[in-house]
Amino acid sequence: MAFTDGTADFRSDTVTRPTEAMRQAMANAEVGDDVYRDDPTVNALEEKAAAAVGMQRALFTPSGTMANQIGIHLHTRPGDGVICVPSAHVRKYELGSAAAISGTTFLVVESPDGSMTAAALDTALDPNGPYYNIRPGLLTWENTHNASGGTILSPEVMAKGSAIASERGIPVHLDGARIWNAAAGAGVEVEEWSQHATSMMFCFSKGLGAPIGSMLCGTADFIEEARRVRKRLGGGMRQVGVLAAAAAVAFDERDRLVEDHLLARRLGEGIAARHPDAVDLARVQTNMVRVDGAGLPAGAARFKDDLVAAGILVGFAAQDVLRFVTHRDVNAADVDRVLAVLDSA
Ligand SMILES: Cc1ncc(COP(=O)(O)O)c(C=O)c1O
């Protein structure tokens, strides 16, 4: 449903507002001090999340960034290289946290999307390099891959690449902020990816539509240590069951993500029907649509201005490239409003 003021907000799936069911669950949540592990709502959600991704334990964190950074901190030593694609969220969009908090640097494996081939990883992780090379400490994957438009990482690609890391004793972390979109889009279980990771995180506050919260998942020992690091970073929360309750509602409704994907498809196909070079439909795999201004008559900035005039918000993914994200607070009528703006331009 569009926002009550009539704005259609396609900037991100983080803009959703809690549903009535979420607000009710928050109001009624049974709570305790989670730093003492006394919050039953948090404990139940952590257990449910761990089971759903096929890992031993899980830890509720305020944000995806904190969950990723706890993972990087625990898996690496200062000076280590974190392996990722150039546009990985952990590298480009987390304010240099890995360097600031863990003293790590990045070892970049070139890729047009979130995939890293076995051959490229084999080279990046060459154990016969000179001792003064950066020591690879962690391999990270991102699924779906935000910067390439919500594309789905192939489980086979991840399996092969992770095997190369594991053979060399290098742990694997999966940034699965939108892993439930990947699962819905590919029609497979999250375990298709999580089984190839040492740890993973996913967000309740993205496509799932909760107001806040992420989960870091891994072995029991890893999560025990993660709890200490979370507290060190200021993420020890008290009666946080009020937030976990909303996250639980969002999580239980995750089957609805396919609706967002259908909306993205409707939008992508609608734009492509009018301006075929503006959208690469092969990349519209989940809840994002990238629109290349080079394929529009007057470019991306003009399209954005026209949208704003019609009460529609959208963001830039790159220069002259817009990114539309579908979520539970936009609907088919909002998509059609976007297309109407193109028609009236
Ligand atoms: C792929 C990916 N990882 C991590 C994050 C970080 O999540 P948060 O904004 O909750 O810190 C985001 C946020 O958009 C993301 O897209």
Coordinates of C-alpha atoms and ligand atoms in Angstrom, one line a residue:
M1 CA 0.0 0.0 0.0
A2 CA 1.2 3.5 -0.8
F3 CA 1.9 5.9 2.1
T4 CA -1.2 7.7 3.4
D5 CA 0.1 11.1 2.1
G6 CA 0.1 9.6 -1.4
T7 CA 3.8 9.4 -1.9
A8 CA 5.1 6.3 -3.6
D9 CA 8.6 5.7 -2.2
F10 CA 10.8 3.5 -4.4
R11 CA 14.1 4.7 -2.9
S12 CA 14.7 1.5 -0.9
D13 CA 12.9 -1.4 0.8
T14 CA 14.1 0.1 4.1
V15 CA 11.4 2.9 3.9
T16 CA 8.5 0.6 4.9
R17 CA 6.6 1.4 8.0
P18 CA 5.5 -1.2 10.6
T19 CA 2.2 -2.8 9.8
E20 CA -0.7 -2.9 12.2
A21 CA 0.2 -6.5 13.0
M22 CA 3.8 -5.5 13.8
R23 CA 2.6 -2.6 16.0
Q24 CA 0.3 -5.0 17.9
A25 CA 3.0 -7.5 18.4
M26 CA 5.3 -4.8 19.7
A27 CA 2.7 -3.6 22.1
N28 CA 2.1 -7.1 23.4
A29 CA 5.7 -8.4 23.4
E30 CA 6.9 -10.3 26.5
V31 CA 10.2 -8.8 27.3
G32 CA 13.2 -9.0 29.6
D33 CA 16.8 -7.7 29.8
D34 CA 18.4 -9.2 26.7
V35 CA 22.0 -8.4 28.0
Y36 CA 21.1 -10.9 30.7
R37 CA 19.6 -13.2 28.0
D38 CA 16.2 -12.7 29.7
D39 CA 14.2 -11.6 26.7
P40 CA 11.9 -14.4 25.6
T41 CA 10.9 -12.7 22.4
V42 CA 14.5 -12.2 21.3
N43 CA 15.5 -15.7 22.4
A44 CA 12.6 -17.2 20.4
L45 CA 13.5 -15.2 17.3
E46 CA 17.1 -16.1 17.5
E47 CA 16.3 -19.8 17.7
K48 CA 13.8 -19.5 14.8
A49 CA 16.3 -17.7 12.6
A50 CA 19.1 -20.1 13.3
A51 CA 16.9 -23.0 12.4
A52 CA 15.6 -21.3 9.3
V53 CA 19.1 -20.8 7.8
G54 CA 20.5 -24.2 9.1
M55 CA 23.0 -22.8 11.5
Q56 CA 23.5 -23.5 15.2
R57 CA 22.9 -20.1 16.8
A58 CA 21.9 -16.5 15.9
L59 CA 22.3 -13.1 17.5
F60 CA 19.9 -10.2 17.0
T61 CA 21.7 -6.9 16.1
P62 CA 20.5 -3.4 15.6
S63 CA 21.7 -3.3 12.0
G64 CA 23.1 -5.3 9.1
T65 CA 26.3 -3.2 9.3
M66 CA 26.9 -4.2 12.9
A67 CA 26.3 -7.9 12.1
N68 CA 28.7 -7.8 9.1
Q69 CA 31.3 -6.0 11.1
I70 CA 31.1 -8.4 14.1
G71 CA 31.6 -11.2 11.5
I72 CA 34.6 -9.5 10.0
H73 CA 36.1 -8.7 13.4
L74 CA 35.8 -12.3 14.7
H75 CA 37.1 -14.0 11.5
T76 CA 40.2 -11.8 10.9
R77 CA 43.3 -10.4 12.5
P78 CA 44.5 -6.8 12.0
G79 CA 46.3 -6.5 8.6
D80 CA 44.3 -9.3 7.0
G81 CA 42.5 -8.9 3.7
V82 CA 38.8 -9.3 3.4
I83 CA 38.0 -10.7 -0.1
C84 CA 35.0 -9.3 -1.9
V85 CA 33.8 -7.8 -5.2
P86 CA 34.6 -4.1 -5.7
S87 CA 31.0 -3.0 -5.1
A88 CA 30.4 -5.2 -2.0
H89 CA 28.4 -3.4 0.7
V90 CA 31.0 -4.3 3.3
R91 CA 33.6 -2.5 1.3
K92 CA 31.8 0.5 -0.3
Y93 CA 28.9 1.3 2.0
E94 CA 30.0 0.6 5.6
L95 CA 32.0 3.8 6.2
G96 CA 35.4 2.0 6.3
S97 CA 34.2 0.1 9.4
A98 CA 36.3 -2.9 8.7
A99 CA 39.5 -0.8 8.7
A100 CA 38.3 1.4 11.7
I101 CA 37.1 -1.5 13.9
S102 CA 39.1 -4.5 12.8
G103 CA 42.3 -3.1 11.1
T104 CA 41.6 -5.0 7.9
T105 CA 42.0 -4.1 4.3
F106 CA 40.2 -5.4 1.2
L107 CA 41.4 -7.9 -1.4
V108 CA 39.2 -7.2 -4.4
V109 CA 38.2 -9.8 -6.9
E110 CA 36.9 -8.2 -10.1
S111 CA 33.3 -9.2 -11.1
P112 CA 30.5 -7.6 -13.0
D113 CA 28.1 -8.6 -10.2
G114 CA 28.3 -10.4 -6.9
S115 CA 29.9 -13.6 -8.4
M116 CA 33.5 -14.5 -8.0
T117 CA 34.7 -17.3 -10.2
A118 CA 36.7 -20.2 -8.8
A119 CA 39.6 -19.3 -11.1
A120 CA 39.7 -15.7 -9.8
L121 CA 39.5 -16.8 -6.2
D122 CA 42.2 -19.4 -6.8
T123 CA 44.5 -16.6 -7.9
A124 CA 43.4 -14.2 -5.1
L125 CA 44.0 -16.9 -2.5
D126 CA 47.2 -18.2 -3.9
P127 CA 49.0 -19.8 -0.9
N128 CA 52.4 -19.7 -2.7
G129 CA 52.6 -16.0 -2.9
P130 CA 55.4 -14.2 -1.0
Y131 CA 55.0 -13.9 2.8
Y132 CA 54.8 -10.1 2.5
N133 CA 51.5 -10.2 0.6
I134 CA 48.3 -9.3 2.4
R135 CA 47.1 -12.4 4.2
P136 CA 43.6 -13.3 3.1
G137 CA 41.6 -13.6 6.3
L138 CA 38.0 -13.9 5.1
L139 CA 36.0 -14.5 2.0
T140 CA 32.7 -12.5 1.8
W141 CA 29.7 -12.9 -0.5
E142 CA 26.7 -10.7 -0.9
N143 CA 23.3 -12.1 -1.8
T144 CA 21.3 -10.6 -3.3
H145 CA 23.9 -8.3 -4.7
N146 CA 22.7 -4.7 -4.1
A147 CA 25.0 -2.8 -6.4
S148 CA 24.2 -4.8 -9.5
G149 CA 20.4 -4.5 -9.0
G150 CA 19.4 -7.2 -6.5
T151 CA 20.9 -10.0 -8.6
I152 CA 20.9 -13.6 -7.2
L153 CA 24.2 -15.3 -6.5
S154 CA 24.3 -18.8 -8.0
P155 CA 24.6 -21.4 -5.3
E156 CA 27.0 -23.3 -7.5
V157 CA 29.3 -20.3 -7.9
M158 CA 29.3 -19.8 -4.1
A159 CA 29.9 -23.5 -3.5
K160 CA 33.0 -23.6 -5.7
G161 CA 34.5 -20.3 -4.4
S162 CA 33.8 -21.1 -0.8
A163 CA 35.4 -24.6 -1.2
I164 CA 38.6 -22.9 -2.4
A165 CA 38.6 -20.7 0.7
S166 CA 37.8 -23.6 3.0
E167 CA 40.6 -25.8 1.6
R168 CA 43.0 -23.0 2.7
G169 CA 41.4 -22.6 6.1
I170 CA 39.8 -19.2 5.3
P171 CA 36.4 -18.6 6.7
V172 CA 33.4 -17.5 4.6
H173 CA 30.9 -14.8 5.6
L174 CA 27.7 -14.2 3.7
D175 CA 26.1 -10.8 3.7
G176 CA 22.6 -12.0 3.2
A177 CA 20.9 -8.6 3.9
R178 CA 18.3 -9.7 1.3
I179 CA 18.9 -13.5 1.3
W180 CA 15.1 -14.1 1.6
N181 CA 14.6 -12.2 -1.6
A182 CA 17.3 -14.4 -3.2
A183 CA 15.5 -17.5 -1.9
A184 CA 12.1 -16.3 -3.1
G185 CA 13.5 -15.3 -6.5
A186 CA 15.4 -18.5 -7.1
G187 CA 12.7 -20.7 -5.6
V188 CA 15.2 -22.5 -3.3
E189 CA 15.9 -22.7 0.4
V190 CA 18.4 -20.3 2.1
E191 CA 20.5 -23.4 3.0
E192 CA 21.5 -23.6 -0.6
W193 CA 23.8 -20.7 0.2
S194 CA 24.2 -20.8 4.0
Q195 CA 25.7 -24.3 3.9
H196 CA 28.7 -22.8 2.1
A197 CA 29.3 -20.1 4.7
T198 CA 30.9 -20.1 8.1
S199 CA 28.7 -17.2 9.2
M200 CA 26.0 -15.1 7.7
M201 CA 23.8 -12.2 8.4
F202 CA 20.3 -11.2 7.2
C203 CA 18.2 -8.2 7.7
F204 CA 14.6 -7.9 8.9
S205 CA 14.6 -4.2 8.0
K206 CA 14.9 -4.6 4.2
G207 CA 12.5 -6.5 2.1
L208 CA 11.0 -8.2 5.1
G209 CA 9.6 -4.9 6.1
A210 CA 10.4 -4.7 9.9
P211 CA 11.4 -1.3 11.3
I212 CA 14.8 -2.5 12.6
G213 CA 17.0 -5.5 13.2
S214 CA 19.3 -8.0 11.6
M215 CA 20.5 -11.5 12.6
L216 CA 24.1 -12.8 12.7
C217 CA 24.2 -16.6 12.4
G218 CA 26.9 -19.2 12.9
T219 CA 28.2 -21.8 15.2
A220 CA 27.4 -21.7 18.9
D221 CA 31.0 -20.7 19.8
F222 CA 31.1 -18.0 17.1
I223 CA 27.8 -16.5 18.4
E224 CA 29.0 -16.6 22.0
E225 CA 32.0 -14.5 21.0
A226 CA 29.8 -12.3 18.7
R227 CA 27.7 -11.5 21.8
R228 CA 30.8 -10.0 23.5
V229 CA 31.7 -8.0 20.4
R230 CA 28.2 -6.7 19.9
K231 CA 28.3 -5.4 23.5
R232 CA 31.7 -3.8 22.9
L233 CA 30.3 -2.0 19.9
G234 CA 27.4 -0.6 22.0
G235 CA 24.9 -3.1 20.6
G236 CA 23.8 -4.8 23.8
M237 CA 20.1 -4.0 24.0
R238 CA 17.8 -4.4 27.0
Q239 CA 14.0 -5.0 26.6
V240 CA 14.5 -5.3 22.9
G241 CA 11.8 -7.9 22.5
V242 CA 9.6 -4.9 21.5
L243 CA 11.7 -4.8 18.3
A244 CA 12.1 -8.5 17.9
A245 CA 8.3 -8.9 18.0
A246 CA 8.0 -6.7 14.9
A247 CA 10.8 -8.6 13.2
A248 CA 9.1 -11.9 14.0
V249 CA 5.9 -10.8 12.3
A250 CA 8.0 -9.7 9.2
F251 CA 9.9 -12.9 9.2
D252 CA 6.8 -15.1 9.4
E253 CA 5.3 -13.2 6.4
R254 CA 8.4 -13.7 4.2
D255 CA 6.5 -15.7 1.6
R256 CA 5.0 -12.4 0.4
L257 CA 8.4 -11.3 -1.1
V258 CA 7.3 -12.9 -4.4
E259 CA 4.7 -10.1 -4.6
D260 CA 7.5 -7.5 -4.5
H261 CA 9.3 -9.3 -7.3
L262 CA 6.3 -9.4 -9.5
L263 CA 5.9 -5.6 -9.0
A264 CA 9.6 -5.1 -9.9
R265 CA 9.0 -7.2 -13.0
R266 CA 5.9 -5.2 -13.9
L267 CA 7.9 -2.0 -13.5
G268 CA 11.0 -3.3 -15.4
E269 CA 8.9 -4.6 -18.3
G270 CA 6.8 -1.5 -18.4
I271 CA 9.8 0.8 -18.7
A272 CA 11.6 -1.6 -21.2
A273 CA 8.5 -1.6 -23.4
R274 CA 8.8 2.2 -23.7
H275 CA 12.6 2.5 -23.7
P276 CA 14.2 -0.9 -24.4
D277 CA 17.8 0.3 -23.7
A278 CA 16.9 1.8 -20.3
V279 CA 16.4 -1.6 -18.4
D280 CA 18.4 -4.8 -18.5
L281 CA 15.6 -7.2 -17.7
A282 CA 18.0 -10.1 -17.1
R283 CA 19.0 -8.2 -14.0
V284 CA 15.5 -7.8 -12.7
Q285 CA 15.6 -10.9 -10.6
T286 CA 14.2 -9.8 -7.2
N287 CA 12.9 -6.4 -5.9
M288 CA 15.1 -3.9 -7.8
V289 CA 15.0 -2.2 -11.2
R290 CA 17.9 -0.2 -12.4
V291 CA 17.1 2.4 -15.1
D292 CA 19.9 3.7 -17.2
G293 CA 19.5 7.3 -18.2
A294 CA 21.4 6.7 -21.4
G295 CA 18.4 4.7 -22.6
L296 CA 15.9 7.5 -21.7
P297 CA 15.0 10.5 -24.0
A298 CA 16.1 13.1 -21.5
G299 CA 18.3 11.2 -19.0
A300 CA 17.9 9.9 -15.5
A301 CA 18.0 13.3 -13.6
R302 CA 15.1 14.6 -15.7
F303 CA 13.1 11.4 -15.2
K304 CA 13.7 11.7 -11.4
D305 CA 12.5 15.3 -11.4
D306 CA 9.3 14.4 -13.3
L307 CA 8.7 11.6 -10.8
V308 CA 9.2 13.9 -7.8
A309 CA 6.7 16.3 -9.3
A310 CA 4.2 13.3 -9.4
G311 CA 4.9 12.4 -5.8
I312 CA 7.2 9.5 -6.5
L313 CA 10.6 9.1 -4.9
V314 CA 13.5 7.2 -6.3
G315 CA 17.3 7.2 -5.8
F316 CA 20.4 7.1 -7.9
A317 CA 22.4 3.9 -8.0
A318 CA 25.2 5.5 -10.0
Q319 CA 25.6 8.6 -12.1
D320 CA 22.7 8.7 -14.6
V321 CA 21.3 5.4 -13.3
L322 CA 18.2 5.3 -11.1
R323 CA 17.3 2.4 -8.8
F324 CA 13.7 1.5 -8.0
V325 CA 13.1 -0.9 -5.1
T326 CA 9.8 -2.5 -4.6
H327 CA 8.5 -3.4 -1.1
R328 CA 5.4 -3.9 1.0
D329 CA 4.5 -0.2 1.0
V330 CA 4.3 0.2 -2.8
N331 CA 1.7 -1.4 -5.1
A332 CA 0.7 -2.0 -8.7
A333 CA -1.0 1.4 -8.9
D334 CA 2.3 3.1 -7.8
V335 CA 4.1 1.2 -10.5
D336 CA 1.6 2.4 -13.1
R337 CA 2.1 6.0 -11.8
V338 CA 5.8 5.6 -12.7
L339 CA 4.9 4.4 -16.2
A340 CA 2.3 7.2 -16.6
V341 CA 5.1 9.8 -15.9
L342 CA 7.1 8.3 -18.8
D343 CA 4.1 8.4 -21.0
S344 CA 3.4 12.1 -20.3
A345 CA 7.0 13.2 -20.6
Ligands
LIG1 C1 23.8 -5.8 1.0 C2 23.7 -5.0 2.3 N1 24.4 -5.4 3.3 C3 24.4 -4.7 4.5 C4 23.6 -3.6 4.6 C5 23.6 -2.9 5.9 O1 22.4 -2.9 6.6 P1 22.1 -1.7 7.7 O2 21.6 -0.5 6.9 O3 21.0 -2.3 8.5 O4 23.3 -1.4 8.5 C6 22.8 -3.2 3.5 C7 21.9 -2.0 3.7 O5 21.3 -1.6 2.8 C8 22.8 -3.9 2.3 O6 22.1 -3.5 1.3

